[in-house]
Amino acid sequence: MWKVFLQIFFLQIDDLILICSGHRCSLPIVFVFGVSTTPAAVHRSLSQDASACVAMETFQAQPSTHYLNYVIEKVLMSEKVPFHVGGRPFKLLLDIFLYNDLSVKNFIKGLKLCMIQHFLGNSSAFLCCPASERASRIKAMPPAQLDVIHKLPSFRSYVESRPPKEQTALLLDEKTSKAAVRTLMNELDSWYGRFCCLVKVVHALTSSLPSTPLGRQVREGLTTCLSQNLVETEEFKEADKMLRLMAREELLPILTNILDILREWLHKDEELSVLYDELAVILGRLNSLDNQSSDRFQLKEKLLEIAKKKNKRPNAYELLRSEVLQLLSNVLELHLQPVNKQPLHEILFFESSSSVKQHLVGMPRAPLTTALSNPHHYLQCDCCQLEDPSSVVTTLSDVSVVYKLHLECGRLINLYDWLQAYISVADPEEDTSSKNAIDQRLQARFVQACV
């Protein structure tokens, strides 16, 4: 069918191109049209004369996952955007994108819905604003809004972790409380920027590993880090084992890539600047090591010799590899904590996936059950109105009658008995004593209702 349509389309275009080409001296005409096919298909469909009048250019768009990664990096992983999505709703949006429609537009609509739900259902979201405006909003907070901040579970946990004297001031002294909120919000902004940078570091470290335990895309690592302590996951432990067996030629480009990522945060974040300096020193020491022999025969002999030794001592490269991996593991364990462990995370992070799921993921089972068992709920007609919800009346539609009779049976149902029960409702005067006496129209209606 599609091939026939293309043939008809190009036949009409062929005539149009030749007609317009004959009048181009008196009337300059330029056609720009795109066809989602190959140049060879166009040449096969157009005549030689028409093809000579057409200048074709081929182009290829990036896959939708490319634009999804761009949106995630520029919006969800940006410290300039105050609103963020937690682990569960982010995973829900990703699952809908990957398994349903591959639509970036719908993914953005889901983000907008998360934002609406966050600001409508969270009374503390008035502080979810650009950092430049936050100080003035905190200063102008009335006691009622300050009390909302005090009731946040993360703030209460923070207060309980402080000394007793400081706890009293945080809850009762307005000036002290506002200063603490301002400090905690600034620390939350700094933490999330550091968090996103380290997620990219994890991706650079593990994306080239066999079987990619933490995924090939940044979004997969982000999903894990938002909801779990990364270092404690089985995926990271598996990746760590592989990294501790990595050769020098493989590790050097990875460390160079990590330094390029961290370089963007120099003089912005003290913790990342310290990490950059330490990695740069280790990378210099790795580069200073003599290159290992690349000859296969010599390498085989060396491995056999090492295998014979019972107490093998690690060489210089193995010591440096362990040092750099331990350094990265300590930093990731310290800073890649789940979002819900950060004070005042409720203000900036939306974490309710159930409210979004109700709007984005269809759940037809309950409405269908209601429509079949009680059609009056949707049709609002007198013929379907039931005094008893479990009753079966003749005025119901065939599919409703068949469904309600099916509910009266157990796990197994005899098809003939089901048909007899349906006929007794649809036409009470019908004689069902003989199989040959069954009205074929009623039988057809029953089959149609079952299907």
PDB file of N, CA and C in Angstrom, residues 315-371:
ATOM      1  N   ASN A 315      53.109  -4.473  41.310  1.00  0.00           N
ATOM      2  CA  ASN A 315      54.113  -3.588  40.727  1.00  0.00           C
ATOM      3  C   ASN A 315      53.695  -2.133  40.893  1.00  0.00           C
ATOM      4  N   ALA A 316      54.511  -1.219  40.352  1.00  0.00           N
ATOM      5  CA  ALA A 316      54.264   0.212  40.542  1.00  0.00           C
ATOM      6  C   ALA A 316      52.937   0.639  39.930  1.00  0.00           C
ATOM      7  N   TYR A 317      52.638   0.096  38.760  1.00  0.00           N
ATOM      8  CA  TYR A 317      51.375   0.490  38.116  1.00  0.00           C
ATOM      9  C   TYR A 317      50.172   0.009  38.925  1.00  0.00           C
ATOM     10  N   GLU A 318      50.236  -1.227  39.409  1.00  0.00           N
ATOM     11  CA  GLU A 318      49.109  -1.762  40.177  1.00  0.00           C
ATOM     12  C   GLU A 318      48.873  -0.969  41.457  1.00  0.00           C
ATOM     13  N   LEU A 319      49.951  -0.510  42.072  1.00  0.00           N
ATOM     14  CA  LEU A 319      49.815   0.324  43.276  1.00  0.00           C
ATOM     15  C   LEU A 319      49.152   1.659  42.940  1.00  0.00           C
ATOM     16  N   LEU A 320      49.566   2.277  41.830  1.00  0.00           N
ATOM     17  CA  LEU A 320      48.952   3.546  41.428  1.00  0.00           C
ATOM     18  C   LEU A 320      47.502   3.357  41.023  1.00  0.00           C
ATOM     19  N   ARG A 321      47.211   2.244  40.340  1.00  0.00           N
ATOM     20  CA  ARG A 321      45.821   1.975  39.946  1.00  0.00           C
ATOM     21  C   ARG A 321      44.941   1.818  41.173  1.00  0.00           C
ATOM     22  N   SER A 322      45.403   1.076  42.164  1.00  0.00           N
ATOM     23  CA  SER A 322      44.627   0.922  43.402  1.00  0.00           C
ATOM     24  C   SER A 322      44.450   2.250  44.113  1.00  0.00           C
ATOM     25  N   GLU A 323      45.495   3.077  44.075  1.00  0.00           N
ATOM     26  CA  GLU A 323      45.422   4.378  44.743  1.00  0.00           C
ATOM     27  C   GLU A 323      44.380   5.287  44.103  1.00  0.00           C
ATOM     28  N   VAL A 324      44.382   5.359  42.779  1.00  0.00           N
ATOM     29  CA  VAL A 324      43.449   6.260  42.113  1.00  0.00           C
ATOM     30  C   VAL A 324      42.013   5.754  42.235  1.00  0.00           C
ATOM     31  N   LEU A 325      41.812   4.433  42.177  1.00  0.00           N
ATOM     32  CA  LEU A 325      40.454   3.891  42.310  1.00  0.00           C
ATOM     33  C   LEU A 325      39.931   4.063  43.733  1.00  0.00           C
ATOM     34  N   GLN A 326      40.823   3.923  44.716  1.00  0.00           N
ATOM     35  CA  GLN A 326      40.394   4.133  46.097  1.00  0.00           C
ATOM     36  C   GLN A 326      40.051   5.602  46.333  1.00  0.00           C
ATOM     37  N   LEU A 327      40.828   6.498  45.730  1.00  0.00           N
ATOM     38  CA  LEU A 327      40.542   7.931  45.848  1.00  0.00           C
ATOM     39  C   LEU A 327      39.175   8.259  45.265  1.00  0.00           C
ATOM     40  N   LEU A 328      38.900   7.757  44.072  1.00  0.00           N
ATOM     41  CA  LEU A 328      37.606   8.021  43.437  1.00  0.00           C
ATOM     42  C   LEU A 328      36.467   7.394  44.232  1.00  0.00           C
ATOM     43  N   SER A 329      36.695   6.189  44.742  1.00  0.00           N
ATOM     44  CA  SER A 329      35.647   5.520  45.523  1.00  0.00           C
ATOM     45  C   SER A 329      35.315   6.298  46.788  1.00  0.00           C
ATOM     46  N   ASN A 330      36.319   6.825  47.458  1.00  0.00           N
ATOM     47  CA  ASN A 330      36.071   7.612  48.677  1.00  0.00           C
ATOM     48  C   ASN A 330      35.292   8.885  48.370  1.00  0.00           C
ATOM     49  N   VAL A 331      35.652   9.560  47.277  1.00  0.00           N
ATOM     50  CA  VAL A 331      34.960  10.798  46.902  1.00  0.00           C
ATOM     51  C   VAL A 331      33.506  10.503  46.516  1.00  0.00           C
ATOM     52  N   LEU A 332      33.293   9.433  45.754  1.00  0.00           N
ATOM     53  CA  LEU A 332      31.931   9.092  45.328  1.00  0.00           C
ATOM     54  C   LEU A 332      31.071   8.680  46.517  1.00  0.00           C
ATOM     55  N   GLU A 333      31.681   7.960  47.457  1.00  0.00           N
ATOM     56  CA  GLU A 333      30.922   7.545  48.643  1.00  0.00           C
ATOM     57  C   GLU A 333      30.516   8.745  49.487  1.00  0.00           C
ATOM     58  N   LEU A 334      31.358   9.761  49.511  1.00  0.00           N
ATOM     59  CA  LEU A 334      31.079  10.942  50.336  1.00  0.00           C
ATOM     60  C   LEU A 334      30.037  11.849  49.706  1.00  0.00           C
ATOM     61  N   HIS A 335      30.095  12.030  48.394  1.00  0.00           N
ATOM     62  CA  HIS A 335      29.266  13.056  47.755  1.00  0.00           C
ATOM     63  C   HIS A 335      28.083  12.511  46.942  1.00  0.00           C
ATOM     64  N   LEU A 336      28.118  11.274  46.528  1.00  0.00           N
ATOM     65  CA  LEU A 336      27.001  10.722  45.753  1.00  0.00           C
ATOM     66  C   LEU A 336      26.023  10.006  46.676  1.00  0.00           C
ATOM     67  N   GLN A 337      25.523  10.741  47.638  1.00  0.00           N
ATOM     68  CA  GLN A 337      24.499  10.230  48.537  1.00  0.00           C
ATOM     69  C   GLN A 337      23.114  10.469  47.922  1.00  0.00           C
ATOM     70  N   PRO A 338      22.112   9.662  48.277  1.00  0.00           N
ATOM     71  CA  PRO A 338      20.755   9.896  47.749  1.00  0.00           C
ATOM     72  C   PRO A 338      20.246  11.282  48.098  1.00  0.00           C
ATOM     73  N   VAL A 339      19.333  11.760  47.280  1.00  0.00           N
ATOM     74  CA  VAL A 339      18.797  13.114  47.462  1.00  0.00           C
ATOM     75  C   VAL A 339      18.120  13.268  48.816  1.00  0.00           C
ATOM     76  N   ASN A 340      17.410  12.224  49.265  1.00  0.00           N
ATOM     77  CA  ASN A 340      16.616  12.366  50.490  1.00  0.00           C
ATOM     78  C   ASN A 340      17.459  12.489  51.752  1.00  0.00           C
ATOM     79  N   LYS A 341      18.785  12.428  51.631  1.00  0.00           N
ATOM     80  CA  LYS A 341      19.648  12.623  52.797  1.00  0.00           C
ATOM     81  C   LYS A 341      20.150  14.060  52.911  1.00  0.00           C
ATOM     82  N   GLN A 342      19.744  14.916  51.969  1.00  0.00           N
ATOM     83  CA  GLN A 342      20.183  16.309  51.991  1.00  0.00           C
ATOM     84  C   GLN A 342      19.147  17.185  52.705  1.00  0.00           C
ATOM     85  N   PRO A 343      19.550  18.050  53.618  1.00  0.00           N
ATOM     86  CA  PRO A 343      18.591  18.941  54.288  1.00  0.00           C
ATOM     87  C   PRO A 343      17.876  19.856  53.289  1.00  0.00           C
ATOM     88  N   LEU A 344      16.575  20.006  53.486  1.00  0.00           N
ATOM     89  CA  LEU A 344      15.708  20.871  52.676  1.00  0.00           C
ATOM     90  C   LEU A 344      15.603  20.411  51.216  1.00  0.00           C
ATOM     91  N   HIS A 345      15.834  19.122  50.956  1.00  0.00           N
ATOM     92  CA  HIS A 345      15.705  18.641  49.582  1.00  0.00           C
ATOM     93  C   HIS A 345      14.272  18.721  49.077  1.00  0.00           C
ATOM     94  N   GLU A 346      13.287  18.723  49.983  1.00  0.00           N
ATOM     95  CA  GLU A 346      11.883  18.784  49.564  1.00  0.00           C
ATOM     96  C   GLU A 346      11.545  20.073  48.821  1.00  0.00           C
ATOM     97  N   ILE A 347      12.335  21.118  49.045  1.00  0.00           N
ATOM     98  CA  ILE A 347      12.045  22.409  48.415  1.00  0.00           C
ATOM     99  C   ILE A 347      12.363  22.380  46.924  1.00  0.00           C
ATOM    100  N   LEU A 348      13.464  21.750  46.548  1.00  0.00           N
ATOM    101  CA  LEU A 348      13.923  21.792  45.162  1.00  0.00           C
ATOM    102  C   LEU A 348      13.625  20.515  44.380  1.00  0.00           C
ATOM    103  N   PHE A 349      13.426  19.397  45.073  1.00  0.00           N
ATOM    104  CA  PHE A 349      13.296  18.104  44.395  1.00  0.00           C
ATOM    105  C   PHE A 349      11.860  17.593  44.471  1.00  0.00           C
ATOM    106  N   PHE A 350      11.362  17.171  43.322  1.00  0.00           N
ATOM    107  CA  PHE A 350      10.042  16.534  43.243  1.00  0.00           C
ATOM    108  C   PHE A 350      10.241  15.030  43.241  1.00  0.00           C
ATOM    109  N   GLU A 351       9.626  14.330  44.199  1.00  0.00           N
ATOM    110  CA  GLU A 351       9.893  12.898  44.358  1.00  0.00           C
ATOM    111  C   GLU A 351       8.637  12.038  44.394  1.00  0.00           C
ATOM    112  N   SER A 352       7.494  12.574  44.077  1.00  0.00           N
ATOM    113  CA  SER A 352       6.250  11.796  44.098  1.00  0.00           C
ATOM    114  C   SER A 352       5.962  11.270  42.698  1.00  0.00           C
ATOM    115  N   SER A 353       6.263  10.008  42.475  1.00  0.00           N
ATOM    116  CA  SER A 353       6.014   9.416  41.149  1.00  0.00           C
ATOM    117  C   SER A 353       4.569   8.972  40.971  1.00  0.00           C
ATOM    118  N   SER A 354       3.858   8.697  42.081  1.00  0.00           N
ATOM    119  CA  SER A 354       2.488   8.175  41.972  1.00  0.00           C
ATOM    120  C   SER A 354       1.540   9.211  41.374  1.00  0.00           C
ATOM    121  N   SER A 355       1.682  10.477  41.775  1.00  0.00           N
ATOM    122  CA  SER A 355       0.778  11.505  41.249  1.00  0.00           C
ATOM    123  C   SER A 355       0.999  11.743  39.760  1.00  0.00           C
ATOM    124  N   VAL A 356       2.249  11.618  39.312  1.00  0.00           N
ATOM    125  CA  VAL A 356       2.541  11.791  37.889  1.00  0.00           C
ATOM    126  C   VAL A 356       2.098  10.569  37.103  1.00  0.00           C
ATOM    127  N   LYS A 357       2.266   9.405  37.691  1.00  0.00           N
ATOM    128  CA  LYS A 357       1.896   8.164  37.008  1.00  0.00           C
ATOM    129  C   LYS A 357       0.416   8.112  36.686  1.00  0.00           C
ATOM    130  N   GLN A 358      -0.412   8.669  37.554  1.00  0.00           N
ATOM    131  CA  GLN A 358      -1.854   8.682  37.313  1.00  0.00           C
ATOM    132  C   GLN A 358      -2.216   9.447  36.047  1.00  0.00           C
ATOM    133  N   HIS A 359      -1.430  10.473  35.707  1.00  0.00           N
ATOM    134  CA  HIS A 359      -1.732  11.295  34.540  1.00  0.00           C
ATOM    135  C   HIS A 359      -1.039  10.803  33.275  1.00  0.00           C
ATOM    136  N   LEU A 360       0.127  10.176  33.418  1.00  0.00           N
ATOM    137  CA  LEU A 360       0.919   9.806  32.247  1.00  0.00           C
ATOM    138  C   LEU A 360       0.760   8.352  31.833  1.00  0.00           C
ATOM    139  N   VAL A 361       0.474   7.484  32.780  1.00  0.00           N
ATOM    140  CA  VAL A 361       0.364   6.052  32.476  1.00  0.00           C
ATOM    141  C   VAL A 361      -1.103   5.651  32.550  1.00  0.00           C
ATOM    142  N   GLY A 362      -1.613   5.151  31.438  1.00  0.00           N
ATOM    143  CA  GLY A 362      -3.007   4.743  31.401  1.00  0.00           C
ATOM    144  C   GLY A 362      -3.271   3.531  32.281  1.00  0.00           C
ATOM    145  N   MET A 363      -4.365   3.571  33.041  1.00  0.00           N
ATOM    146  CA  MET A 363      -4.780   2.448  33.884  1.00  0.00           C
ATOM    147  C   MET A 363      -6.231   2.119  33.560  1.00  0.00           C
ATOM    148  N   PRO A 364      -6.478   1.404  32.457  1.00  0.00           N
ATOM    149  CA  PRO A 364      -7.857   1.218  31.986  1.00  0.00           C
ATOM    150  C   PRO A 364      -8.628   0.133  32.721  1.00  0.00           C
ATOM    151  N   ARG A 365      -7.971  -0.656  33.549  1.00  0.00           N
ATOM    152  CA  ARG A 365      -8.652  -1.809  34.138  1.00  0.00           C
ATOM    153  C   ARG A 365      -9.859  -1.402  34.983  1.00  0.00           C
ATOM    154  N   ALA A 366      -9.665  -0.456  35.901  1.00  0.00           N
ATOM    155  CA  ALA A 366     -10.772  -0.049  36.783  1.00  0.00           C
ATOM    156  C   ALA A 366     -11.926   0.604  36.013  1.00  0.00           C
ATOM    157  N   PRO A 367     -11.659   1.563  35.095  1.00  0.00           N
ATOM    158  CA  PRO A 367     -12.778   2.127  34.330  1.00  0.00           C
ATOM    159  C   PRO A 367     -13.501   1.101  33.462  1.00  0.00           C
ATOM    160  N   LEU A 368     -12.758   0.162  32.891  1.00  0.00           N
ATOM    161  CA  LEU A 368     -13.409  -0.865  32.075  1.00  0.00           C
ATOM    162  C   LEU A 368     -14.303  -1.761  32.930  1.00  0.00           C
ATOM    163  N   THR A 369     -13.813  -2.117  34.104  1.00  0.00           N
ATOM    164  CA  THR A 369     -14.626  -2.944  35.006  1.00  0.00           C
ATOM    165  C   THR A 369     -15.905  -2.215  35.402  1.00  0.00           C
ATOM    166  N   THR A 370     -15.785  -0.921  35.685  1.00  0.00           N
ATOM    167  CA  THR A 370     -16.969  -0.131  36.037  1.00  0.00           C
ATOM    168  C   THR A 370     -17.936  -0.030  34.866  1.00  0.00           C
ATOM    169  N   ALA A 371     -17.411   0.187  33.672  1.00  0.00           N
ATOM    170  CA  ALA A 371     -18.262   0.319  32.487  1.00  0.00           C
ATOM    171  C   ALA A 371     -19.000  -0.972  32.173  1.00  0.00           C
TER     172      ALA A 371
END
